[in-house]
PDB file of C-alpha atoms and ligand atoms in Angstrom:
ATOM      1  CA  MET I   1     -23.483  11.156  -2.417  1.00 98.00           C
ATOM      2  CA  PHE I   2     -21.396   8.027  -2.103  1.00 98.00           C
ATOM      3  CA  SER I   3     -22.660   4.474  -1.618  1.00 98.00           C
ATOM      4  CA  LEU I   4     -20.288   1.623  -0.936  1.00 98.00           C
ATOM      5  CA  ILE I   5     -21.279  -1.743  -2.357  1.00 99.00           C
ATOM      6  CA  ALA I   6     -19.488  -4.943  -1.372  1.00 98.00           C
ATOM      7  CA  ALA I   7     -19.909  -8.650  -0.715  1.00 98.00           C
ATOM      8  CA  ILE I   8     -18.309  -9.678   2.550  1.00 98.00           C
ATOM      9  CA  GLY I   9     -17.727 -12.857   4.535  1.00 98.00           C
ATOM     10  CA  LYS I  10     -18.248 -13.366   8.259  1.00 98.00           C
ATOM     11  CA  ASN I  11     -14.887 -11.733   9.029  1.00 98.00           C
ATOM     12  CA  ASN I  12     -15.343  -8.933   6.493  1.00 98.00           C
ATOM     13  CA  GLU I  13     -13.411 -10.922   3.885  1.00 98.00           C
ATOM     14  CA  LEU I  14     -13.391  -9.208   0.481  1.00 98.00           C
ATOM     15  CA  GLY I  15     -10.813 -10.969  -1.630  1.00 98.00           C
ATOM     16  CA  LYS I  16      -7.667 -13.020  -2.010  1.00 98.00           C
ATOM     17  CA  ASN I  17      -4.943 -12.990  -4.669  1.00 98.00           C
ATOM     18  CA  ASN I  18      -6.723 -10.003  -6.215  1.00 98.00           C
ATOM     19  CA  GLN I  19      -9.862 -12.013  -6.893  1.00 98.00           C
ATOM     20  CA  LEU I  20     -13.234 -12.389  -5.249  1.00 97.00           C
ATOM     21  CA  ILE I  21     -13.703 -15.191  -2.723  1.00 97.00           C
ATOM     22  CA  PHE I  22     -17.397 -15.993  -2.960  1.00 96.00           C
ATOM     23  CA  HIS I  23     -19.236 -16.404  -6.247  1.00 95.00           C
ATOM     24  CA  ILE I  24     -22.971 -15.898  -5.982  1.00 97.00           C
ATOM     25  CA  LYS I  25     -24.853 -15.296  -9.226  1.00 98.00           C
ATOM     26  CA  GLU I  26     -27.701 -13.581  -7.437  1.00 98.00           C
ATOM     27  CA  ASP I  27     -25.209 -11.159  -5.894  1.00 98.00           C
ATOM     28  CA  MET I  28     -23.705 -10.338  -9.276  1.00 97.00           C
ATOM     29  CA  LYS I  29     -27.221  -9.616 -10.520  1.00 98.00           C
ATOM     30  CA  PHE I  30     -27.930  -7.420  -7.500  1.00 98.00           C
ATOM     31  CA  PHE I  31     -24.662  -5.543  -8.144  1.00 98.00           C
ATOM     32  CA  ARG I  32     -25.470  -5.053 -11.832  1.00 98.00           C
ATOM     33  CA  ASN I  33     -29.013  -3.861 -11.180  1.00 98.00           C
ATOM     34  CA  THR I  34     -28.029  -1.538  -8.344  1.00 98.00           C
ATOM     35  CA  THR I  35     -25.103   0.130 -10.090  1.00 98.00           C
ATOM     36  CA  LYS I  36     -26.476   0.192 -13.665  1.00 98.00           C
ATOM     37  CA  ASP I  37     -26.230   3.608 -15.367  1.00 98.00           C
ATOM     38  CA  HIS I  38     -24.303   5.055 -12.424  1.00 98.00           C
ATOM     39  CA  LYS I  39     -20.721   6.121 -11.947  1.00 98.00           C
ATOM     40  CA  VAL I  40     -18.673   3.373 -10.308  1.00 98.00           C
ATOM     41  CA  VAL I  41     -15.391   4.138  -8.565  1.00 99.00           C
ATOM     42  CA  MET I  42     -12.736   1.483  -7.979  1.00 98.00           C
ATOM     43  CA  GLY I  43      -9.073   1.174  -7.051  1.00 98.00           C
ATOM     44  CA  ARG I  44      -6.511   0.081  -9.554  1.00 98.00           C
ATOM     45  CA  ASN I  45      -6.242  -3.437  -8.104  1.00 98.00           C
ATOM     46  CA  THR I  46      -9.963  -4.012  -8.509  1.00 98.00           C
ATOM     47  CA  TRP I  47      -9.782  -2.605 -12.038  1.00 98.00           C
ATOM     48  CA  LYS I  48      -6.980  -5.087 -12.827  1.00 98.00           C
ATOM     49  CA  SER I  49      -9.097  -7.939 -11.484  1.00 98.00           C
ATOM     50  CA  LEU I  50     -11.858  -7.273 -14.021  1.00 97.00           C
ATOM     51  CA  PRO I  51     -11.911  -8.599 -17.573  1.00 96.00           C
ATOM     52  CA  GLY I  52     -12.565  -5.070 -18.828  1.00 95.00           C
ATOM     53  CA  LYS I  53     -14.856  -2.111 -18.385  1.00 97.00           C
ATOM     54  CA  LEU I  54     -18.135  -2.827 -16.615  1.00 98.00           C
ATOM     55  CA  PRO I  55     -20.781  -2.173 -19.258  1.00 98.00           C
ATOM     56  CA  ASN I  56     -23.558   0.429 -18.825  1.00 98.00           C
ATOM     57  CA  ARG I  57     -21.643   2.247 -16.111  1.00 98.00           C
ATOM     58  CA  ILE I  58     -19.120   5.071 -16.075  1.00 98.00           C
ATOM     59  CA  ASN I  59     -15.919   3.376 -14.942  1.00 98.00           C
ATOM     60  CA  ILE I  60     -13.759   5.601 -12.736  1.00 98.00           C
ATOM     61  CA  VAL I  61     -10.440   4.233 -11.491  1.00 98.00           C
ATOM     62  CA  VAL I  62      -8.394   5.658  -8.645  1.00 98.00           C
ATOM     63  CA  SER I  63      -4.685   5.427  -9.389  1.00 98.00           C
ATOM     64  CA  GLU I  64      -1.589   7.561  -9.421  1.00 98.00           C
ATOM     65  CA  THR I  65      -1.091   6.431 -13.025  1.00 97.00           C
ATOM     66  CA  PRO I  66      -3.627   7.400 -15.717  1.00 97.00           C
ATOM     67  CA  ILE I  67      -5.524   4.408 -17.113  1.00 97.00           C
ATOM     68  CA  THR I  68      -6.503   5.073 -20.700  1.00 96.00           C
ATOM     69  CA  GLU I  69      -9.087   2.260 -20.963  1.00 97.00           C
ATOM     70  CA  ALA I  70     -11.127   3.667 -18.059  1.00 98.00           C
ATOM     71  CA  ASP I  71     -13.647   6.465 -18.544  1.00 98.00           C
ATOM     72  CA  LEU I  72     -11.770   8.552 -16.014  1.00 98.00           C
ATOM     73  CA  THR I  73      -8.771   8.195 -13.723  1.00 98.00           C
ATOM     74  CA  ILE I  74      -8.772   9.981 -10.388  1.00 98.00           C
ATOM     75  CA  GLN I  75      -5.226  10.729  -9.322  1.00 98.00           C
ATOM     76  CA  GLU I  76      -6.164  12.907  -6.368  1.00 97.00           C
ATOM     77  CA  LEU I  77      -8.963  11.663  -4.205  1.00 97.00           C
ATOM     78  CA  ALA I  78      -9.599  14.590  -1.847  1.00 97.00           C
ATOM     79  CA  PRO I  79     -10.982  17.066  -4.427  1.00 98.00           C
ATOM     80  CA  PHE I  80     -13.193  14.349  -5.955  1.00 98.00           C
ATOM     81  CA  ILE I  81     -14.648  13.536  -2.533  1.00 98.00           C
ATOM     82  CA  GLN I  82     -15.252  17.171  -1.655  1.00 97.00           C
ATOM     83  CA  LYS I  83     -16.958  17.855  -4.991  1.00 97.00           C
ATOM     84  CA  ASN I  84     -19.312  14.863  -4.952  1.00 97.00           C
ATOM     85  CA  LYS I  85     -20.012  14.146  -1.313  1.00 94.00           C
ATOM     86  CA  GLY I  86     -22.984  16.454  -0.874  1.00 93.00           C
ATOM     87  CA  THR I  87     -24.666  15.897  -4.246  1.00 96.00           C
ATOM     88  CA  ASP I  88     -27.929  14.034  -4.971  1.00 97.00           C
ATOM     89  CA  GLU I  89     -26.248  11.818  -7.549  1.00 98.00           C
ATOM     90  CA  GLU I  90     -25.542   8.366  -6.137  1.00 98.00           C
ATOM     91  CA  ILE I  91     -21.973   7.358  -6.979  1.00 98.00           C
ATOM     92  CA  PHE I  92     -21.066   3.756  -6.214  1.00 98.00           C
ATOM     93  CA  ILE I  93     -17.750   2.836  -4.615  1.00 99.00           C
ATOM     94  CA  ILE I  94     -17.112  -0.726  -5.725  1.00 98.00           C
ATOM     95  CA  GLY I  95     -13.828  -1.575  -3.985  1.00 97.00           C
ATOM     96  CA  GLY I  96     -11.478  -2.819  -3.088  1.00 97.00           C
ATOM     97  CA  GLY I  97     -10.290  -2.732   0.497  1.00 98.00           C
ATOM     98  CA  MET I  98      -8.161   0.385   0.210  1.00 98.00           C
ATOM     99  CA  ILE I  99     -10.824   2.369  -1.606  1.00 98.00           C
ATOM    100  CA  TYR I 100     -13.593   1.332   0.812  1.00 98.00           C
ATOM    101  CA  ARG I 101     -11.435   2.556   3.703  1.00 98.00           C
ATOM    102  CA  GLU I 102     -10.866   5.902   2.015  1.00 98.00           C
ATOM    103  CA  PHE I 103     -14.574   6.470   1.280  1.00 98.00           C
ATOM    104  CA  LEU I 104     -16.237   4.909   4.343  1.00 98.00           C
ATOM    105  CA  ASN I 105     -16.492   8.105   6.388  1.00 97.00           C
ATOM    106  CA  HIS I 106     -17.876  10.031   3.414  1.00 98.00           C
ATOM    107  CA  ALA I 107     -20.548   7.511   2.395  1.00 98.00           C
ATOM    108  CA  LYS I 108     -24.268   7.755   3.070  1.00 98.00           C
ATOM    109  CA  ASN I 109     -25.153   4.141   2.227  1.00 98.00           C
ATOM    110  CA  LEU I 110     -23.414   0.802   2.548  1.00 98.00           C
ATOM    111  CA  TYR I 111     -24.909  -1.980   0.434  1.00 98.00           C
ATOM    112  CA  LEU I 112     -23.423  -5.115   1.938  1.00 98.00           C
ATOM    113  CA  THR I 113     -24.050  -8.647   0.831  1.00 98.00           C
ATOM    114  CA  GLU I 114     -23.333 -10.430   4.086  1.00 98.00           C
ATOM    115  CA  ILE I 115     -22.276 -13.987   3.356  1.00 98.00           C
ATOM    116  CA  ASP I 116     -22.446 -16.561   6.118  1.00 98.00           C
ATOM    117  CA  ASN I 117     -19.086 -18.101   5.314  1.00 98.00           C
ATOM    118  CA  GLU I 118     -15.407 -17.460   5.877  1.00 98.00           C
ATOM    119  CA  ASP I 119     -12.030 -17.931   4.235  1.00 98.00           C
ATOM    120  CA  PRO I 120      -8.871 -17.984   6.353  1.00 98.00           C
ATOM    121  CA  ALA I 121      -6.816 -17.322   3.205  1.00 98.00           C
ATOM    122  CA  ALA I 122      -8.450 -13.920   2.588  1.00 98.00           C
ATOM    123  CA  ASP I 123      -5.976 -11.066   2.231  1.00 98.00           C
ATOM    124  CA  THR I 124      -8.325  -8.092   1.758  1.00 98.00           C
ATOM    125  CA  PHE I 125     -11.045  -6.986   4.167  1.00 98.00           C
ATOM    126  CA  PHE I 126     -13.887  -4.512   4.354  1.00 98.00           C
ATOM    127  CA  PRO I 127     -13.218  -1.959   7.114  1.00 98.00           C
ATOM    128  CA  THR I 128     -15.021  -2.341  10.421  1.00 97.00           C
ATOM    129  CA  PHE I 129     -17.600   0.359  11.095  1.00 97.00           C
ATOM    130  CA  ASP I 130     -19.818   1.445  13.969  1.00 97.00           C
ATOM    131  CA  LYS I 131     -23.170  -0.172  13.191  1.00 97.00           C
ATOM    132  CA  SER I 132     -24.941   1.947  15.816  1.00 98.00           C
ATOM    133  CA  LYS I 133     -24.429   4.951  13.525  1.00 98.00           C
ATOM    134  CA  TYR I 134     -26.488   3.354  10.740  1.00 98.00           C
ATOM    135  CA  THR I 135     -30.032   2.161  10.217  1.00 98.00           C
ATOM    136  CA  LYS I 136     -30.023  -1.350   8.776  1.00 98.00           C
ATOM    137  CA  GLU I 137     -32.538  -2.451   6.150  1.00 98.00           C
ATOM    138  CA  ILE I 138     -32.718  -6.072   5.062  1.00 98.00           C
ATOM    139  CA  ILE I 139     -33.384  -6.083   1.337  1.00 98.00           C
ATOM    140  CA  LYS I 140     -33.458  -9.853   0.797  1.00 97.00           C
ATOM    141  CA  LYS I 141     -32.083 -13.112   2.119  1.00 98.00           C
ATOM    142  CA  GLY I 142     -31.163 -16.092  -0.004  1.00 98.00           C
ATOM    143  CA  SER I 143     -29.038 -19.166  -0.467  1.00 98.00           C
ATOM    144  CA  GLU I 144     -26.972 -20.371  -3.416  1.00 97.00           C
ATOM    145  CA  ASN I 145     -24.599 -23.319  -3.670  1.00 90.00           C
ATOM    146  CA  GLY I 146     -24.749 -23.776   0.086  1.00 92.00           C
ATOM    147  CA  LEU I 147     -23.923 -20.131   0.784  1.00 96.00           C
ATOM    148  CA  ASN I 148     -26.478 -18.208   2.829  1.00 98.00           C
ATOM    149  CA  TYR I 149     -26.463 -14.494   2.191  1.00 98.00           C
ATOM    150  CA  THR I 150     -28.313 -11.319   3.110  1.00 98.00           C
ATOM    151  CA  PHE I 151     -28.536  -8.167   1.023  1.00 98.00           C
ATOM    152  CA  ALA I 152     -28.389  -5.412   3.638  1.00 98.00           C
ATOM    153  CA  LYS I 153     -28.427  -1.657   3.266  1.00 98.00           C
ATOM    154  CA  TYR I 154     -26.886   0.447   6.036  1.00 98.00           C
ATOM    155  CA  ILE I 155     -27.966   4.077   5.933  1.00 98.00           C
ATOM    156  CA  LYS I 156     -26.040   6.631   7.957  1.00 98.00           C
ATOM    157  CA  LYS I 157     -28.282   8.204  10.615  1.00 98.00           C
TER     158      LYS I 157
HETATM  159  N1  NAP N   1     -16.024  -8.608  -2.271  1.00 74.36           N
HETATM  160  C1  NAP N   1     -16.205  -7.488  -2.934  1.00 74.36           C
HETATM  161  O1  NAP N   1     -17.316  -6.950  -2.991  1.00 74.36           O
HETATM  162  C2  NAP N   1     -15.045  -6.853  -3.627  1.00 74.36           C
HETATM  163  C3  NAP N   1     -15.226  -5.691  -4.379  1.00 74.36           C
HETATM  164  C4  NAP N   1     -14.115  -5.124  -5.008  1.00 74.36           C
HETATM  165  C5  NAP N   1     -12.871  -5.694  -4.865  1.00 74.36           C
HETATM  166  N2  NAP N   1     -12.733  -6.814  -4.133  1.00 74.36           N
HETATM  167  C6  NAP N   1     -11.416  -7.444  -3.944  1.00 74.36           C
HETATM  168  O2  NAP N   1     -10.556  -6.506  -3.296  1.00 74.36           O
HETATM  169  C7  NAP N   1      -9.193  -6.788  -3.675  1.00 74.36           C
HETATM  170  C8  NAP N   1      -8.544  -5.502  -4.169  1.00 74.36           C
HETATM  171  O3  NAP N   1      -8.514  -4.530  -3.141  1.00 74.36           O
HETATM  172  P1  NAP N   1      -7.180  -3.715  -2.729  1.00 74.36           P
HETATM  173  O4  NAP N   1      -7.400  -3.099  -1.398  1.00 74.36           O
HETATM  174  O5  NAP N   1      -6.013  -4.611  -2.913  1.00 74.36           O
HETATM  175  O6  NAP N   1      -7.031  -2.621  -3.868  1.00 74.36           O
HETATM  176  P2  NAP N   1      -7.980  -1.478  -4.495  1.00 74.36           P
HETATM  177  O7  NAP N   1      -8.605  -0.691  -3.391  1.00 74.36           O
HETATM  178  O8  NAP N   1      -8.847  -2.066  -5.538  1.00 74.36           O
HETATM  179  O9  NAP N   1      -6.884  -0.595  -5.280  1.00 74.36           O
HETATM  180  C9  NAP N   1      -5.777  -0.038  -4.592  1.00 74.36           C
HETATM  181  C10 NAP N   1      -5.025   0.872  -5.553  1.00 74.36           C
HETATM  182  O10 NAP N   1      -5.824   2.010  -5.867  1.00 74.36           O
HETATM  183  C11 NAP N   1      -4.998   3.164  -6.002  1.00 74.36           C
HETATM  184  N3  NAP N   1      -5.326   4.123  -4.944  1.00 74.36           N
HETATM  185  C12 NAP N   1      -5.948   3.888  -3.759  1.00 74.36           C
HETATM  186  N4  NAP N   1      -6.077   5.040  -3.074  1.00 74.36           N
HETATM  187  C13 NAP N   1      -5.508   6.017  -3.832  1.00 74.36           C
HETATM  188  C14 NAP N   1      -5.353   7.423  -3.671  1.00 74.36           C
HETATM  189  N5  NAP N   1      -5.784   8.053  -2.569  1.00 74.36           N
HETATM  190  N6  NAP N   1      -4.750   8.107  -4.655  1.00 74.36           N
HETATM  191  C15 NAP N   1      -4.331   7.479  -5.784  1.00 74.36           C
HETATM  192  N7  NAP N   1      -4.448   6.151  -5.988  1.00 74.36           N
HETATM  193  C16 NAP N   1      -5.037   5.438  -5.022  1.00 74.36           C
HETATM  194  C17 NAP N   1      -3.579   2.683  -5.881  1.00 74.36           C
HETATM  195  O11 NAP N   1      -3.182   2.334  -7.204  1.00 74.36           O
HETATM  196  P3  NAP N   1      -1.829   2.862  -7.896  1.00 74.36           P
HETATM  197  O12 NAP N   1      -0.756   2.018  -7.287  1.00 74.36           O
HETATM  198  O13 NAP N   1      -2.030   2.610  -9.346  1.00 74.36           O
HETATM  199  O14 NAP N   1      -1.678   4.321  -7.564  1.00 74.36           O
HETATM  200  C18 NAP N   1      -3.727   1.445  -5.017  1.00 74.36           C
HETATM  201  O15 NAP N   1      -2.672   0.542  -5.153  1.00 74.36           O
HETATM  202  C19 NAP N   1      -9.278  -7.900  -4.716  1.00 74.36           C
HETATM  203  O16 NAP N   1      -9.096  -9.166  -4.088  1.00 74.36           O
HETATM  204  C20 NAP N   1     -10.710  -7.782  -5.234  1.00 74.36           C
HETATM  205  O17 NAP N   1     -11.190  -8.997  -5.789  1.00 74.36           O
HETATM  206  C21 NAP N   1     -13.783  -7.408  -3.516  1.00 74.36           C
END
């Protein structure tokens, strides 16, 4: 089963200049705790944005070019999706915009940190989705450095 996990602004902002926009320590902690010991799948741009492999996770990168530093490169997405979609194992899709779009319709859960802020300079966005097709659970609300955020989990009905 696939779960998308992302931090998004009011307009679904995800990133700019291949970096994150909002920096919330509590969100990083939530991400680490939620994805720990799982497989994480990311696009090559997101991989490039990281300082290196995310520890305590199996790092899978989607790219047409094999990436030797990753644990696995997926060059063809369709067979990977077909093989893993119906399994009990929770595989986390960690971005970015292109990869979220490709997995959205195959995902059971969307863990979204909804940040009450915006950035007109954003260049990457989380895809819009039909919220009526999901049950929304509020995990926690908080505030850090003037940024109000909500950890929400959308579960496909
Ligand atoms: N806010 C958040 O939670 C969050 C999370 C993650 C990322 N981000 C942000 O998102 C931005 C990056 O997102 P992005 O949309 O530019 O890129 P991305 O989704 O990270 O990566 C796109 C790349 O993945 C590869 N790819 C995608 N689909 C493929 C397929 N079907 N087959 C083979 N390869 C495929 C391609 O690489 P090749 O050209 O190598 O084939 C493509 O150029 C950054 O700003 C990052 O900071 C934000």
